Amino acid sequence: MSIADSLLVSVLGLFVVFLVLILLSFLIHIQSIILGYITAYQQRNAEASHTIIPVEDQPEEADQGWTAGELKLIGVDEKTAAMIMAIISDETQIPLSELQFKKIKAIDQIN
Amino acid sequence: MSIADSLLVSVLGLFVVFLVLILLSFLIHIQSIILGYITAYQQRNAEASHTIIPVEDQPEEADQGWTAGELKLIGVDEKTAAMIMAIISDETQIPLSELQFKKIKAIDQIN
Amino acid sequence: MSIADSLLVSVLGLFVVFLVLILLSFLIHIQSIILGYITAYQQRNAEASHTIIPVEDQPEEADQGWTAGELKLIGVDEKTAAMIMAIISDETQIPLSELQFKKIKAIDQIN
Amino acid sequence: MSFSFYETMLKIWNTSAFAVMTWQEALMIAVACVLIYLAIVKKYEPLLLLPIAFGVLLANLPLAGLMSPPTENAVGGLLYYLYQGVKLGIYPSLIFLGIGAMTDFGPLIARPSSLFLGAAAQLGIYIAFIVAIALGFAPNEAASIGIIGGADGPTAIFLTSKLAPELLPAIAIAAYSYMALIPLIQPPFMRLLTTKKERETKMEQLREVSKLEKIVFPVIVTVVVCMLLPSVAPLIGMLMLGNLFRESGVVERLNETAQNALINIVTIFLGTTVGATAVADIFLRPETLKIIALGLLAFIFSTIGGLLLGKLMYLVTGGKVNPLIGSAGVSAVPMAARVSQIEGQKANPENFLLMHAMGPNVAGVIGSAVAAGFLLAMFG
Amino acid sequence: MSFSFYETMLKIWNTSAFAVMTWQEALMIAVACVLIYLAIVKKYEPLLLLPIAFGVLLANLPLAGLMSPPTENAVGGLLYYLYQGVKLGIYPSLIFLGIGAMTDFGPLIARPSSLFLGAAAQLGIYIAFIVAIALGFAPNEAASIGIIGGADGPTAIFLTSKLAPELLPAIAIAAYSYMALIPLIQPPFMRLLTTKKERETKMEQLREVSKLEKIVFPVIVTVVVCMLLPSVAPLIGMLMLGNLFRESGVVERLNETAQNALINIVTIFLGTTVGATAVADIFLRPETLKIIALGLLAFIFSTIGGLLLGKLMYLVTGGKVNPLIGSAGVSAVPMAARVSQIEGQKANPENFLLMHAMGPNVAGVIGSAVAAGFLLAMFG
Amino acid sequence: MSFSFYETMLKIWNTSAFAVMTWQEALMIAVACVLIYLAIVKKYEPLLLLPIAFGVLLANLPLAGLMSPPTENAVGGLLYYLYQGVKLGIYPSLIFLGIGAMTDFGPLIARPSSLFLGAAAQLGIYIAFIVAIALGFAPNEAASIGIIGGADGPTAIFLTSKLAPELLPAIAIAAYSYMALIPLIQPPFMRLLTTKKERETKMEQLREVSKLEKIVFPVIVTVVVCMLLPSVAPLIGMLMLGNLFRESGVVERLNETAQNALINIVTIFLGTTVGATAVADIFLRPETLKIIALGLLAFIFSTIGGLLLGKLMYLVTGGKVNPLIGSAGVSAVPMAARVSQIEGQKANPENFLLMHAMGPNVAGVIGSAVAAGFLLAMFG
Ligand code: NA
Ligand code: NA
Ligand code: NA
């Protein structure tokens, strides 16, 4: 390959890199704008529909708290919860079917 | 394959599934009964032979506590124990051969 | 293979094992001596050149504490530090460029 | 070799995918995006559906050749190599090793009759098989479609990769999607087929299961099932080895790794490459829609099978068994057991069925493996 | 078969390596020791340089045959088998999966113009390519040498293993060594090419990026880049899959494993076997010195490219962009961003550029993958 | 194709294993259950013995075909593929990587004469070799049997898989069982061969070993041992690479993964597949009993070898070396060192030999690898 050719390839190569990355930056811009609109729209709707209990909307809560019927599980999976309940039932000698749990929550070591 | 054949295969298939799982449930029953007898027998023997120090029987203790001669290791492996001893020996400037350890126990962060 | 041959092979085999391991023990000896000299030499130099601030020489410190300009990072990587700073900046509504951090240090749970 | 701006740009353009993309591939990429949405936003079994979806995306990018086999001049694609673990049946077995290490068979051992429910809830497999035959599928294909009703991902992938590999992506996607949809699919049938009184049934506490019983159990299951249905030995063998790691208490290192690093690595490879088999011209066929419909049918009939036997056990035991735990026999661990729990509490707030439903739930895993073994013996 | 002491000791001696060791192999072992020293004492990218160095050591022990392919009578060497993951292009992609899971593209999404800097800082790739051609290297070799300027290890290994495998050890060692030397290589040019006033520039805080944007980003990048440059799909695809694991928040298990067990296992195998390709008669050639010199050139010109575009952006934005973040566009994450931060604070103690430099920094990873895709399309 | 109830059930029965099981296979399954019992209840090296035992169980289930090679019509069995890592010598080396990362060679470096004991305690290898030859075993088989006396599992598996693969299960089971039985095998000989006065000997505290010495050590060992005995380079090379990960302090990620995920995954695969080579017609031969007897002989004479040199060192040093640390030279880390500690304290409650016995203990690992290298050079 001649040096002239290598120069040409290099110019083209840098051109392609810029092309792709500028295209990407353009798409990210557009994405931000579109997603911004969607989010704004959703928020407006959300505010309109339940201004009183906006706490329900917190995605983290929704993520971490499972609900199994009347029982709320926070930060524990059902398997663990079932085990906890089985242990308590066993230790208190109260059959599981007569025990009632409202909420099982994982807490940190201190607190 | 005709639909009639597929029906036959399906009946047989469900039959096989039931057969195997019923067989398993039967074997689990038998297992429980046999193991129940064995356990009961062992417990009777155990109670007869050392009623005074039943604490020795605790499997968890046996699992977690190694004993290296006069030294009791609880929740630590020997490597760690050896290192702890080497460090103490080093820091106190007492040769290892003159130090005497009775028990090394892993404790939780608080308590 | 005759038993006589197997005897010969065994003697040779044990001989080779001893040869290699004695060679190794010899090399470890030499290594200890050489490294001892080097360490002693370095320590002498170190003491001569900065008796006043020998604390600078502590390898652990050097290992664990990164320094990003005026900012000292101890036990945290820069990514984490940057995030901490971004969060603080976000919560205090002070732009990052106006906030000044002196030191970010990972601390244990208690203490 | 001489270069010119025009020629070089043409070469780049020609090696780019825009020149050759078909509308089918574009559609598949859209399908992939929908699956990503379902995995992330709707949380449909994301551990597998997200890698599967991304595999679909990657496999339908033209010219990327991620699934191309090696040729004389070029090495194969990344996903081609990772796919060998699916093709050779290795990944599903290793996933079962991890699942075994995660599963507590205690509730099953405490009440062995759970196994009956785990058998009955395989009904959908055979119903879907019959309908698939009626729709003109070949027997090996119909068997693979039926196994969706086993509600067990690795088993479905294991069987399909052996019997009908070209249906693999459709079946895997259907299986995992319906497993995620269990809380929507099952409750209507649970309420339809049971009376309020049945649903209110409180069940007796399970007896305690000794460590020894839990250790002997995987050995017995391995011997019995693998003797009767040798073709399913890789699945059951690994499931029980993992469970033995768990229950033995002496190999905590292996137990931990089987449950984490190993199963996670295999899940990434399995999911991505199973998704990557969904290339447009294989996936975009009427059969795919039929498979998706048959999969739903299979799930429904498996649910019904479990419930009906649950009702029978309610009758036979004089009301000691809540029929709602029957639907948990489909497997789909632990989602189906959770649905039983929720429905039970709706009928009677003091009802706590979770532990009772775990028995049929894990029995369903064994049940669908047995069904797979039967189908392999017939059509393998 | 008869034995005598003499004959047997001769046999042992003849199968030992002392009889056949060449001075070249001894030199390579010395090189390995120097690399181990650099990795441990100087902390030059030890995660890769230490396995590479040990691989060099092992491969140059005569007769050990760790890299020998299998023959009719004997199985192959350990490192031969582990090397297949390099040869087939599997390891670099899996490392990118882990890197994707570790990378926060937030700063890039918040300021998309970072991508321009990530493009400009690939300049060195092409400068080194031209000079390598001028020095008489074949185009495929020159392309592999140029990619050192991408300042990205897995990309360099991926490209080189496809285009010029015989240069792999020299290029890998050069790439990782210079990445470690970034804090020495970049600052002089940063000070030379920027004015004090430019370096003092404080930048506006980045906007917050929503979770949704971060989830959509990897999908868009995958589709766009893999469509334009299909040959780089394994790298970009896996990078973005890892990032999707991270940002989706629903597959924490897979995210954790991609970032730890999987990437670490692959790093051990990759490093050791890449090092093991450095057998004396391949490595001890004048080309190796040329490659090392060209690698430095590539790093310098990539730095310059980033800085020059940084200066242009400073001008265009009326002084809103600190040109020092341009040099971070070389990638070498996160070392190069850190250098920008340090130099910024030297000019103005209240200047905190780290977050701003992270954008170009991660853009540089995409930039060098794109450059690699171009070179593969041209010479692959 | 037509079906009838009778025909189909016959087909299921014919594909089931009950029709074809031999009493030998049933016996092997019983053996597997005994091994599972020993692993779990008696805690005989459970990390390897449990997977081995389960592998024995799986391999002797008729028709399961878990070890069958691929044919034209069918893929191979799961364990066949996983076994390739044993056959190609990959797993033992990767286990040594993890062991190296777990091993502290400090006590060995502090007292290099430990290496003499690590050499003497290989005596049993050669005694068993001679007796095996006398019993009519071929040289390659006798060498594999002898290596049991190395008291080192991966080394035994590495050598045997190269020299006499058909003896692999017997040798692996014997090696791991006797390692677990060290506390029963060694003490009688320790008391028989030493005087009370010798056993009471307190040893001087070991000197502190610098980090630098610990880093240089693995490099020296690699170069010296692999030069002298190239055939053992995969084992020693990986052992020392792991140790370098550990001691360098700069690659904590790799160190952690080598010690956990990687070694655990490989242990599962190695154990299960080594066990799976124990199919009835290979294992149930008189040779197996001979191997088990010869293995015990090997362990006993290795213990004696170490003790005798310990006594010699006691004499030469004028009573500074407690001969009880000699028996730790067999390797079986850390069990044998622990036995030295216990026996030392029985003789003198103020005696603490653990750290002193760790030197010979880890030297024994190197010693048996060297012995394996010699045997490979002779018979490989
Ligand atoms: Na099922
Ligand atoms: Na770059
Ligand atoms: Na040994």
PDB file of C-alpha atoms in Angstrom, chain E residues 1 3 8 11-13 15-18 21 29 33 36 39-41 43 46-48 50-51 54 57-58 60-66 75-79 81-82 102 258-265 267-269 272, chain F residues 87-91 93-94 97 139 162 211-212 215 218-219 222-224 226-231 233-234 236-238 240-241 244-245 247-258 261-262 265 373-374 377-379:
ATOM      1  CA  MET E   1      13.615 -52.160  28.547  1.00  0.00           C
ATOM      2  CA  PHE E   3      17.820 -48.935  32.761  1.00  0.00           C
ATOM      3  CA  THR E   8      18.221 -42.461  32.991  1.00  0.00           C
ATOM      4  CA  LYS E  11      17.022 -38.993  29.702  1.00  0.00           C
ATOM      5  CA  ILE E  12      15.983 -36.628  32.454  1.00  0.00           C
ATOM      6  CA  TRP E  13      18.611 -34.133  31.339  1.00  0.00           C
ATOM      7  CA  THR E  15      13.886 -33.873  28.624  1.00  0.00           C
ATOM      8  CA  SER E  16      14.903 -30.901  30.772  1.00  0.00           C
ATOM      9  CA  ALA E  17      15.031 -27.468  29.282  1.00  0.00           C
ATOM     10  CA  PHE E  18      18.591 -26.539  30.194  1.00  0.00           C
ATOM     11  CA  MET E  21      17.434 -23.104  26.023  1.00  0.00           C
ATOM     12  CA  ILE E  29      12.156 -14.557  30.512  1.00  0.00           C
ATOM     13  CA  CYS E  33      10.366 -10.395  34.853  1.00  0.00           C
ATOM     14  CA  ILE E  36       6.029  -8.465  36.321  1.00  0.00           C
ATOM     15  CA  ALA E  39       2.792  -4.664  36.902  1.00  0.00           C
ATOM     16  CA  ILE E  40       3.386  -5.125  40.620  1.00  0.00           C
ATOM     17  CA  VAL E  41       5.711  -2.320  41.693  1.00  0.00           C
ATOM     18  CA  LYS E  43       1.156  -0.835  39.051  1.00  0.00           C
ATOM     19  CA  PRO E  46      -1.711  -5.010  36.660  1.00  0.00           C
ATOM     20  CA  LEU E  47      -5.014  -6.806  36.038  1.00  0.00           C
ATOM     21  CA  LEU E  48      -3.851  -7.557  32.529  1.00  0.00           C
ATOM     22  CA  LEU E  50       0.542  -9.431  35.348  1.00  0.00           C
ATOM     23  CA  PRO E  51      -1.167 -12.371  33.579  1.00  0.00           C
ATOM     24  CA  PHE E  54       3.432 -14.582  33.416  1.00  0.00           C
ATOM     25  CA  LEU E  57       7.403 -16.362  31.140  1.00  0.00           C
ATOM     26  CA  LEU E  58       5.596 -19.670  30.676  1.00  0.00           C
ATOM     27  CA  ASN E  60       9.451 -19.150  26.822  1.00  0.00           C
ATOM     28  CA  LEU E  61      10.294 -22.045  29.083  1.00  0.00           C
ATOM     29  CA  PRO E  62      11.631 -24.491  26.499  1.00  0.00           C
ATOM     30  CA  LEU E  63       9.900 -27.850  26.042  1.00  0.00           C
ATOM     31  CA  ALA E  64       7.055 -26.997  28.401  1.00  0.00           C
ATOM     32  CA  GLY E  65       4.887 -26.925  25.311  1.00  0.00           C
ATOM     33  CA  LEU E  66       2.096 -24.986  26.981  1.00  0.00           C
ATOM     34  CA  VAL E  75      -3.051 -33.620  23.859  1.00  0.00           C
ATOM     35  CA  GLY E  76      -2.239 -29.955  23.376  1.00  0.00           C
ATOM     36  CA  GLY E  77      -0.766 -27.621  25.954  1.00  0.00           C
ATOM     37  CA  LEU E  78      -2.886 -25.951  28.612  1.00  0.00           C
ATOM     38  CA  LEU E  79      -2.454 -22.472  27.183  1.00  0.00           C
ATOM     39  CA  TYR E  81      -6.667 -24.640  24.718  1.00  0.00           C
ATOM     40  CA  LEU E  82      -7.238 -21.489  26.748  1.00  0.00           C
ATOM     41  CA  MET E 102     -19.263  -1.346  34.915  1.00  0.00           C
ATOM     42  CA  ALA E 258     -20.680  -9.990  34.345  1.00  0.00           C
ATOM     43  CA  GLN E 259     -18.715  -7.486  36.425  1.00  0.00           C
ATOM     44  CA  ASN E 260     -16.971 -10.037  38.589  1.00  0.00           C
ATOM     45  CA  ALA E 261     -16.680 -13.795  38.125  1.00  0.00           C
ATOM     46  CA  LEU E 262     -17.077 -13.779  34.359  1.00  0.00           C
ATOM     47  CA  ILE E 263     -14.789 -10.870  33.482  1.00  0.00           C
ATOM     48  CA  ASN E 264     -12.173 -12.029  35.988  1.00  0.00           C
ATOM     49  CA  ILE E 265     -12.065 -15.591  34.671  1.00  0.00           C
ATOM     50  CA  THR E 267      -9.161 -11.787  32.078  1.00  0.00           C
ATOM     51  CA  ILE E 268      -6.989 -14.518  33.583  1.00  0.00           C
ATOM     52  CA  PHE E 269      -7.324 -16.682  30.477  1.00  0.00           C
ATOM     53  CA  THR E 272      -2.014 -15.408  30.231  1.00  0.00           C
TER      54      THR E 272
ATOM     55  CA  LYS F  87      -8.780 -35.423  29.389  1.00  0.00           C
ATOM     56  CA  LEU F  88      -6.995 -32.353  28.069  1.00  0.00           C
ATOM     57  CA  GLY F  89      -5.370 -31.709  31.449  1.00  0.00           C
ATOM     58  CA  ILE F  90      -7.071 -28.346  31.909  1.00  0.00           C
ATOM     59  CA  TYR F  91      -8.970 -28.794  35.182  1.00  0.00           C
ATOM     60  CA  SER F  93      -4.081 -26.905  36.362  1.00  0.00           C
ATOM     61  CA  LEU F  94      -6.947 -24.490  37.027  1.00  0.00           C
ATOM     62  CA  LEU F  97      -4.295 -21.837  40.136  1.00  0.00           C
ATOM     63  CA  PRO F 139       5.188 -49.076  34.309  1.00  0.00           C
ATOM     64  CA  LYS F 162      -2.006 -38.750  30.943  1.00  0.00           C
ATOM     65  CA  LYS F 211       6.397  -9.162  50.800  1.00  0.00           C
ATOM     66  CA  LEU F 212       9.218  -8.935  48.257  1.00  0.00           C
ATOM     67  CA  ILE F 215       6.627 -12.164  45.273  1.00  0.00           C
ATOM     68  CA  PRO F 218       6.787 -18.036  42.716  1.00  0.00           C
ATOM     69  CA  VAL F 219       8.843 -16.690  39.827  1.00  0.00           C
ATOM     70  CA  THR F 222       8.374 -21.580  38.138  1.00  0.00           C
ATOM     71  CA  VAL F 223      11.606 -21.037  36.269  1.00  0.00           C
ATOM     72  CA  VAL F 224      13.625 -23.687  38.118  1.00  0.00           C
ATOM     73  CA  CYS F 226       9.658 -25.939  34.769  1.00  0.00           C
ATOM     74  CA  MET F 227      13.153 -25.846  33.303  1.00  0.00           C
ATOM     75  CA  LEU F 228      14.153 -29.095  35.000  1.00  0.00           C
ATOM     76  CA  LEU F 229      10.857 -30.905  34.445  1.00  0.00           C
ATOM     77  CA  PRO F 230       8.989 -29.231  31.598  1.00  0.00           C
ATOM     78  CA  SER F 231       6.186 -31.781  31.613  1.00  0.00           C
ATOM     79  CA  ALA F 233       4.878 -26.853  33.797  1.00  0.00           C
ATOM     80  CA  PRO F 234       1.062 -26.629  33.600  1.00  0.00           C
ATOM     81  CA  ILE F 236       3.629 -25.627  38.734  1.00  0.00           C
ATOM     82  CA  GLY F 237       3.062 -22.684  36.378  1.00  0.00           C
ATOM     83  CA  MET F 238      -0.568 -22.264  37.407  1.00  0.00           C
ATOM     84  CA  MET F 240       2.725 -20.141  41.054  1.00  0.00           C
ATOM     85  CA  LEU F 241       0.607 -17.786  38.943  1.00  0.00           C
ATOM     86  CA  LEU F 244       1.624 -14.396  42.434  1.00  0.00           C
ATOM     87  CA  PHE F 245      -1.969 -13.135  42.204  1.00  0.00           C
ATOM     88  CA  GLU F 247       1.139 -12.030  46.965  1.00  0.00           C
ATOM     89  CA  SER F 248       1.340  -9.208  44.419  1.00  0.00           C
ATOM     90  CA  GLY F 249      -1.536  -7.419  46.118  1.00  0.00           C
ATOM     91  CA  VAL F 250      -2.404  -5.564  42.903  1.00  0.00           C
ATOM     92  CA  VAL F 251      -4.867  -8.000  41.318  1.00  0.00           C
ATOM     93  CA  GLU F 252      -7.241  -8.661  44.188  1.00  0.00           C
ATOM     94  CA  ARG F 253     -10.114  -9.287  41.730  1.00  0.00           C
ATOM     95  CA  LEU F 254      -8.276 -12.082  39.964  1.00  0.00           C
ATOM     96  CA  ASN F 255      -7.035 -13.533  43.240  1.00  0.00           C
ATOM     97  CA  GLU F 256     -10.558 -13.615  44.607  1.00  0.00           C
ATOM     98  CA  THR F 257     -12.000 -15.234  41.485  1.00  0.00           C
ATOM     99  CA  ALA F 258      -9.201 -17.816  41.238  1.00  0.00           C
ATOM    100  CA  ALA F 261     -15.799 -18.948  41.340  1.00  0.00           C
ATOM    101  CA  LEU F 262     -13.153 -20.467  39.069  1.00  0.00           C
ATOM    102  CA  ILE F 265     -16.750 -24.406  38.953  1.00  0.00           C
ATOM    103  CA  GLY F 373       7.239 -34.493  36.401  1.00  0.00           C
ATOM    104  CA  PHE F 374       9.902 -37.175  36.786  1.00  0.00           C
ATOM    105  CA  ALA F 377       9.528 -37.715  31.753  1.00  0.00           C
ATOM    106  CA  MET F 378      10.152 -41.441  32.222  1.00  0.00           C
ATOM    107  CA  PHE F 379       6.858 -42.929  31.082  1.00  0.00           C
TER     108      PHE F 379
END
